Amino acid sequence: MDTKRYHEDEITEAAQLLQAGELVAFPTETVYGLGANALLPEAVMQVFQVKGRPQDNPLIVHVADFQQVKEFVENFHPLTEKIVKNFWPGPLTLIFSIKKDSLAPVVTGRLSTAAFRMPDHELTLELIREAGVPLVGPSANTSGKPSPTTADHVLHDMSGKIAGVLDGGATQIGVESTVLDLSDPSQPPVILRPGAITQETLMAVLETTVEVDGHLVSESETPRAPGMKYKHYAPDTQVLMVHPQDWEQALQWVTESGMRAGVIAGPEIAELMRYQAAAVFMLPQDTVTQAAKGLFAGLRALDEPQLALDVILVETFPETGLGVAYMNRLGKSAGKRWFEAKAD
């Protein structure tokens, strides 16, 4: 099939395709999602087939307002109203226990819970309103590979496989939403996947405990939320994380080994590595905000076959604030592998 690039004035046409069971990717403030009508199991099945995604991996249901969530949930966590008021629309996914048989098992991963999000992107909110149905929206990429942050990334993976992509430009955050488990109203909220909405931010607003589940799901386990697999977001080229103090040794290693190395880093490290690295994806600034926004784009750019890289070296940041989400995605991209500097 031909995959059409839709623009703002063509949202109605894209919405009609979704109503009919076709797949249309859409932009959010985090990454692009692969949209399908959440109420049509056969459409949702196509999402798994197109992505090559295991069917035990639950999907996030995207809504245009909180009223849509009430169609599937009746027993809300007592903090729900406060959370929705402060963080929706935004990069926060909420998991609730749902009414029996209100969503097909293919949406929930056969769990008794489901994940919901109201994205902070007006084009996609309008798309959902026009379609008149909630949309599942896992990242619009081949399963396990870096998530797409532009419409071009979507087309790279999905051209000829889906009906279209709504082009909303480059995403603003670049890493997927925080996933917060509210499925047990008697327990504190639990972060299952870190994102731009941090534990510290949630606790400050909610004035209560918010726990973090750091468990990484093995291939044989069923995840409670997307993005919990041990290795994920990974290009074909091996990724290595580099501690800030190890870049000089990394430069020496690349020089002496003759490895074709790619580098994803801010201006300071990019300048250090630019003569020995085979390819450099330079971030505009040495900040975790820019690193998070550019990580997936950098991994995609340096994984192109014509570069024939042996390894991609990536700048790391402290695991505080947004750094928690950034290091979570980078760690999974690298399969937890670091460049190992030799002791003097």
Short mmCIF file of C-alpha atoms in Angstrom, two decimals:
data_model
loop_
_atom_site.label_atom_id
_atom_site.label_comp_id
_atom_site.label_asym_id
_atom_site.label_seq_id
_atom_site.Cartn_x
_atom_site.Cartn_y
_atom_site.Cartn_z
CA MET A 1 0.00 0.00 0.00
CA ASP A 2 1.00 3.64 -0.37
CA THR A 3 1.62 5.38 2.95
CA LYS A 4 0.36 8.96 2.77
CA ARG A 5 1.83 11.88 4.73
CA TYR A 6 -1.12 13.82 6.18
CA HIS A 7 -1.05 17.47 7.25
CA GLU A 8 -3.24 19.59 9.52
CA ASP A 9 -5.87 20.29 6.86
CA GLU A 10 -6.25 16.55 6.16
CA ILE A 11 -7.02 15.33 9.68
CA THR A 12 -10.62 14.41 8.78
CA GLU A 13 -9.41 12.03 6.06
CA ALA A 14 -6.91 10.42 8.45
CA ALA A 15 -9.62 10.07 11.12
CA GLN A 16 -11.95 8.32 8.69
CA LEU A 17 -9.25 5.77 7.93
CA LEU A 18 -8.84 5.07 11.65
CA GLN A 19 -12.60 4.65 12.06
CA ALA A 20 -12.51 2.09 9.26
CA GLY A 21 -9.75 0.05 10.89
CA GLU A 22 -6.69 1.34 9.03
CA LEU A 23 -3.43 2.31 10.75
CA VAL A 24 -2.33 5.95 10.87
CA ALA A 25 0.71 7.13 12.84
CA PHE A 26 0.39 10.35 14.83
CA PRO A 27 2.69 12.84 16.60
CA THR A 28 2.84 13.45 20.33
CA GLU A 29 5.12 15.54 22.50
CA THR A 30 7.17 12.40 23.29
CA VAL A 31 7.46 10.16 20.19
CA TYR A 32 5.23 9.24 17.23
CA GLY A 33 2.54 6.64 17.94
CA LEU A 34 1.15 3.97 15.61
CA GLY A 35 -2.57 4.66 15.75
CA ALA A 36 -5.37 2.13 15.46
CA ASN A 37 -8.99 2.14 16.60
CA ALA A 38 -8.81 0.73 20.14
CA LEU A 39 -12.35 -0.65 19.81
CA LEU A 40 -11.57 -2.80 16.76
CA PRO A 41 -9.54 -5.87 17.79
CA GLU A 42 -8.72 -6.68 14.18
CA ALA A 43 -7.21 -3.20 13.72
CA VAL A 44 -5.18 -3.57 16.90
CA MET A 45 -3.92 -6.95 15.71
CA GLN A 46 -2.50 -5.20 12.64
CA VAL A 47 -0.39 -3.01 14.95
CA PHE A 48 1.37 -6.06 16.37
CA GLN A 49 1.85 -7.55 12.92
CA VAL A 50 3.26 -4.36 11.40
CA LYS A 51 5.62 -3.70 14.31
CA GLY A 52 6.63 -7.32 14.85
CA ARG A 53 5.67 -6.76 18.49
CA PRO A 54 4.94 -9.59 20.98
CA GLN A 55 1.24 -9.73 21.82
CA ASP A 56 1.95 -9.98 25.56
CA ASN A 57 3.08 -6.33 25.46
CA PRO A 58 0.13 -4.10 26.48
CA LEU A 59 -0.73 -0.98 24.48
CA ILE A 60 -1.44 2.58 25.62
CA VAL A 61 -4.92 3.88 24.82
CA HIS A 62 -4.80 7.53 23.74
CA VAL A 63 -7.81 9.72 24.55
CA ALA A 64 -8.83 13.31 23.87
CA ASP A 65 -10.33 13.89 27.32
CA PHE A 66 -10.71 12.14 30.67
CA GLN A 67 -14.39 11.42 29.98
CA GLN A 68 -13.31 8.74 27.50
CA VAL A 69 -11.41 6.90 30.25
CA LYS A 70 -14.59 6.65 32.35
CA GLU A 71 -16.10 4.39 29.69
CA PHE A 72 -13.62 1.68 30.70
CA VAL A 73 -12.84 2.36 34.38
CA GLU A 74 -15.18 2.64 37.36
CA ASN A 75 -12.94 2.22 40.42
CA PHE A 76 -10.45 5.09 40.28
CA HIS A 77 -7.48 5.67 42.54
CA PRO A 78 -8.24 8.54 44.98
CA LEU A 79 -5.40 10.61 43.50
CA THR A 80 -6.69 10.33 39.93
CA GLU A 81 -8.50 13.67 39.79
CA LYS A 82 -5.49 15.58 41.12
CA ILE A 83 -3.11 13.81 38.74
CA VAL A 84 -5.29 14.41 35.68
CA LYS A 85 -5.84 18.07 36.63
CA ASN A 86 -2.10 18.71 36.93
CA PHE A 87 -0.56 16.48 34.27
CA TRP A 88 -3.06 15.95 31.43
CA PRO A 89 -2.63 16.59 28.60
CA GLY A 90 1.01 15.62 28.97
CA PRO A 91 3.68 12.90 28.96
CA LEU A 92 2.06 10.80 31.70
CA THR A 93 0.37 7.42 31.11
CA LEU A 94 -1.97 6.12 33.82
CA ILE A 95 -2.74 2.44 34.44
CA PHE A 96 -6.15 1.54 35.87
CA SER A 97 -8.03 -1.66 36.55
CA ILE A 98 -10.75 -1.76 33.90
CA LYS A 99 -14.31 -3.04 33.64
CA LYS A 100 -14.43 -6.68 32.61
CA ASP A 101 -14.42 -7.11 28.82
CA SER A 102 -14.48 -3.33 28.22
CA LEU A 103 -11.34 -3.58 26.09
CA ALA A 104 -10.20 -6.53 23.99
CA PRO A 105 -7.40 -8.73 25.39
CA VAL A 106 -5.22 -7.74 22.42
CA VAL A 107 -5.19 -4.17 23.80
CA THR A 108 -4.45 -5.07 27.42
CA GLY A 109 -2.01 -7.94 26.91
CA ARG A 110 -4.66 -10.12 28.58
CA LEU A 111 -4.24 -8.17 31.82
CA SER A 112 -7.10 -6.83 33.96
CA THR A 113 -5.59 -3.35 33.62
CA ALA A 114 -5.14 -0.87 30.79
CA ALA A 115 -2.96 2.17 30.20
CA PHE A 116 -4.39 5.56 29.17
CA ARG A 117 -2.82 8.83 28.05
CA MET A 118 -3.98 12.24 26.84
CA PRO A 119 -1.08 13.50 24.68
CA ASP A 120 -0.09 17.16 24.67
CA HIS A 121 -0.29 17.63 20.92
CA GLU A 122 -3.23 19.50 19.44
CA LEU A 123 -3.08 17.75 16.04
CA THR A 124 -3.43 14.34 17.66
CA LEU A 125 -6.12 15.48 20.08
CA GLU A 126 -8.07 16.76 17.07
CA LEU A 127 -7.44 13.44 15.28
CA ILE A 128 -8.91 11.49 18.22
CA ARG A 129 -11.90 13.84 18.45
CA GLU A 130 -12.53 13.53 14.71
CA ALA A 131 -12.24 9.73 14.82
CA GLY A 132 -14.65 9.63 17.77
CA VAL A 133 -12.84 6.63 19.28
CA PRO A 134 -9.78 6.13 21.51
CA LEU A 135 -6.62 5.08 19.70
CA VAL A 136 -3.95 2.60 20.69
CA GLY A 137 -0.59 4.16 19.97
CA PRO A 138 2.62 2.25 20.60
CA SER A 139 5.72 3.86 19.11
CA ALA A 140 5.50 3.83 15.32
CA ASN A 141 8.66 1.83 14.68
CA THR A 142 9.80 -1.72 14.19
CA SER A 143 9.56 -3.40 17.59
CA GLY A 144 12.69 -3.09 19.72
CA LYS A 145 14.29 -0.41 17.56
CA PRO A 146 14.74 3.30 18.41
CA SER A 147 11.45 5.13 18.66
CA PRO A 148 10.53 7.65 15.93
CA THR A 149 10.66 11.37 16.71
CA THR A 150 9.80 12.64 13.20
CA ALA A 151 7.38 11.61 10.47
CA ASP A 152 10.39 10.69 8.34
CA HIS A 153 11.46 8.16 10.99
CA VAL A 154 7.98 6.62 10.82
CA LEU A 155 8.13 6.37 7.05
CA HIS A 156 11.59 4.79 7.25
CA ASP A 157 10.11 1.85 9.21
CA MET A 158 6.48 1.83 8.12
CA SER A 159 6.27 2.98 4.51
CA GLY A 160 4.09 0.57 2.57
CA LYS A 161 2.83 -1.07 5.77
CA ILE A 162 0.35 1.52 7.08
CA ALA A 163 -2.18 3.88 5.54
CA GLY A 164 -0.57 7.12 6.65
CA VAL A 165 1.26 9.35 9.11
CA LEU A 166 0.04 12.69 10.44
CA ASP A 167 3.09 14.97 10.22
CA GLY A 168 3.40 17.19 13.28
CA GLY A 169 7.10 17.95 12.98
CA ALA A 170 9.80 16.82 15.39
CA THR A 171 8.67 15.80 18.87
CA GLN A 172 9.57 18.06 21.78
CA ILE A 173 10.63 15.61 24.51
CA GLY A 174 12.03 12.64 22.59
CA VAL A 175 11.53 9.85 25.16
CA GLU A 176 8.28 8.05 25.89
CA SER A 177 5.85 9.06 28.61
CA THR A 178 6.16 8.26 32.29
CA VAL A 179 3.94 5.27 33.13
CA LEU A 180 2.22 5.50 36.53
CA ASP A 181 0.37 2.51 37.97
CA LEU A 182 -2.88 3.49 39.71
CA SER A 183 -4.52 0.09 39.38
CA ASP A 184 -4.73 -0.53 43.16
CA PRO A 185 -6.65 2.34 44.81
CA SER A 186 -5.40 1.24 48.25
CA GLN A 187 -1.70 1.54 47.34
CA PRO A 188 0.59 4.50 46.53
CA PRO A 189 1.16 5.26 42.84
CA VAL A 190 4.06 3.34 41.28
CA ILE A 191 6.21 4.48 38.34
CA LEU A 192 6.68 1.53 35.97
CA ARG A 193 8.54 3.48 33.27
CA PRO A 194 10.38 6.78 33.84
CA GLY A 195 9.77 9.75 31.59
CA ALA A 196 9.71 13.54 31.60
CA ILE A 197 7.28 13.61 34.53
CA THR A 198 9.67 12.59 37.30
CA GLN A 199 9.15 10.96 40.68
CA GLU A 200 10.20 14.22 42.34
CA THR A 201 7.66 16.23 40.32
CA LEU A 202 4.83 13.82 41.10
CA MET A 203 5.61 13.74 44.82
CA ALA A 204 5.83 17.54 45.01
CA VAL A 205 2.44 18.00 43.36
CA LEU A 206 0.64 15.09 45.00
CA GLU A 207 2.26 15.60 48.42
CA THR A 208 2.47 11.86 48.96
CA THR A 209 4.72 8.87 48.33
CA VAL A 210 5.28 7.76 44.75
CA GLU A 211 7.20 4.52 44.41
CA VAL A 212 9.40 3.32 41.54
CA ASP A 213 9.41 -0.21 40.15
CA GLY A 214 12.89 -0.71 38.74
CA HIS A 215 12.28 -4.31 37.65
CA LEU A 216 13.30 -5.09 34.07
CA VAL A 217 11.14 -7.72 32.40
CA SER A 218 12.82 -10.73 30.79
CA GLU A 219 11.72 -12.10 27.42
CA SER A 220 9.65 -14.82 29.14
CA GLU A 221 7.67 -12.43 31.37
CA THR A 222 4.55 -10.42 30.58
CA PRO A 223 5.21 -6.68 31.17
CA ARG A 224 2.64 -4.57 33.00
CA ALA A 225 3.50 -1.57 30.84
CA PRO A 226 5.29 -0.87 27.53
CA GLY A 227 9.05 -0.34 27.60
CA MET A 228 9.81 -2.67 30.51
CA LYS A 229 11.80 -5.22 28.51
CA TYR A 230 15.51 -5.59 29.36
CA LYS A 231 16.68 -4.66 25.85
CA HIS A 232 14.66 -2.20 23.85
CA TYR A 233 15.07 0.89 21.65
CA ALA A 234 18.18 -0.78 20.18
CA PRO A 235 19.76 -0.17 16.75
CA ASP A 236 21.54 -2.98 14.93
CA THR A 237 24.93 -1.41 15.70
CA GLN A 238 26.28 -2.09 19.19
CA VAL A 239 25.80 0.86 21.54
CA LEU A 240 28.20 1.59 24.40
CA MET A 241 27.58 4.09 27.18
CA VAL A 242 30.57 6.20 28.16
CA HIS A 243 31.21 7.67 31.60
CA PRO A 244 32.12 11.40 31.46
CA GLN A 245 35.67 10.74 32.71
CA ASP A 246 36.33 8.02 30.10
CA TRP A 247 36.10 9.93 26.83
CA GLU A 248 39.86 10.47 26.51
CA GLN A 249 40.41 6.72 26.80
CA ALA A 250 37.55 6.10 24.39
CA LEU A 251 39.30 8.39 21.90
CA GLN A 252 42.53 6.42 22.34
CA TRP A 253 40.70 3.11 21.95
CA VAL A 254 39.02 4.21 18.72
CA THR A 255 42.36 5.48 17.36
CA GLU A 256 44.36 2.37 18.20
CA SER A 257 41.73 -0.25 17.36
CA GLY A 258 40.79 1.17 13.97
CA MET A 259 37.12 0.73 14.89
CA ARG A 260 34.56 2.66 12.89
CA ALA A 261 32.91 4.46 15.77
CA GLY A 262 29.92 6.77 15.82
CA VAL A 263 29.42 9.31 18.60
CA ILE A 264 26.26 10.88 20.04
CA ALA A 265 27.20 13.77 22.31
CA GLY A 266 27.08 17.49 22.96
CA PRO A 267 29.54 20.03 21.47
CA GLU A 268 32.41 19.48 23.91
CA ILE A 269 32.70 15.71 23.43
CA ALA A 270 31.80 15.93 19.74
CA GLU A 271 34.74 18.30 19.22
CA LEU A 272 37.07 15.91 21.08
CA MET A 273 36.00 12.92 18.97
CA ARG A 274 35.33 14.45 15.57
CA TYR A 275 38.65 13.64 13.92
CA GLN A 276 38.79 9.98 14.99
CA ALA A 277 35.10 9.08 14.92
CA ALA A 278 33.69 7.85 11.62
CA ALA A 279 30.45 9.76 12.25
CA VAL A 280 29.27 12.25 14.86
CA PHE A 281 25.69 13.16 15.78
CA MET A 282 26.17 16.40 17.68
CA LEU A 283 23.53 17.58 20.13
CA PRO A 284 22.99 21.37 20.24
CA GLN A 285 23.98 21.61 23.91
CA ASP A 286 25.61 19.52 26.63
CA THR A 287 22.33 19.09 28.54
CA VAL A 288 20.20 16.10 29.39
CA THR A 289 17.18 17.83 27.83
CA GLN A 290 18.91 17.98 24.45
CA ALA A 291 20.29 14.45 24.93
CA ALA A 292 16.82 13.02 25.58
CA LYS A 293 15.35 14.90 22.63
CA GLY A 294 18.09 13.71 20.27
CA LEU A 295 18.89 10.18 21.48
CA PHE A 296 16.57 8.19 19.21
CA ALA A 297 17.24 10.43 16.21
CA GLY A 298 20.97 9.98 16.76
CA LEU A 299 20.73 6.21 17.08
CA ARG A 300 18.72 6.05 13.87
CA ALA A 301 21.08 8.35 11.97
CA LEU A 302 24.20 6.43 12.96
CA ASP A 303 22.66 3.01 12.33
CA GLU A 304 22.33 3.57 8.59
CA PRO A 305 24.01 0.66 6.72
CA GLN A 306 26.10 2.93 4.49
CA LEU A 307 28.02 4.17 7.56
CA ALA A 308 29.09 0.59 8.39
CA LEU A 309 29.86 1.49 12.02
CA ASP A 310 31.24 -1.06 14.46
CA VAL A 311 30.03 0.75 17.57
CA ILE A 312 28.11 3.85 18.70
CA LEU A 313 29.48 5.67 21.75
CA VAL A 314 26.93 7.77 23.63
CA GLU A 315 27.25 10.50 26.24
CA THR A 316 25.75 9.75 29.67
CA PHE A 317 24.24 11.96 32.37
CA PRO A 318 23.53 11.64 36.11
CA GLU A 319 20.35 9.74 36.91
CA THR A 320 18.42 12.66 38.37
CA GLY A 321 15.34 14.38 36.97
CA LEU A 322 15.00 13.74 33.24
CA GLY A 323 18.33 11.90 33.44
CA VAL A 324 16.49 8.90 34.91
CA ALA A 325 14.38 8.51 31.76
CA TYR A 326 17.31 9.24 29.45
CA MET A 327 19.58 6.68 31.09
CA ASN A 328 16.73 4.15 31.17
CA ARG A 329 16.33 4.38 27.37
CA LEU A 330 20.06 4.55 26.69
CA GLY A 331 20.75 1.60 28.98
CA LYS A 332 18.23 -0.54 27.13
CA SER A 333 19.58 0.60 23.76
CA ALA A 334 23.02 -0.56 24.87
CA GLY A 335 21.83 -3.74 26.58
CA LYS A 336 23.43 -2.20 29.71
CA ARG A 337 26.90 -2.27 28.12
CA TRP A 338 29.50 0.40 28.95
CA PHE A 339 32.81 1.36 27.39
CA GLU A 340 35.33 -0.08 29.82
CA ALA A 341 38.33 2.13 30.43
CA LYS A 342 41.58 0.37 31.34
CA ALA A 343 43.16 1.16 34.67
CA ASP A 344 46.47 3.06 34.45
#
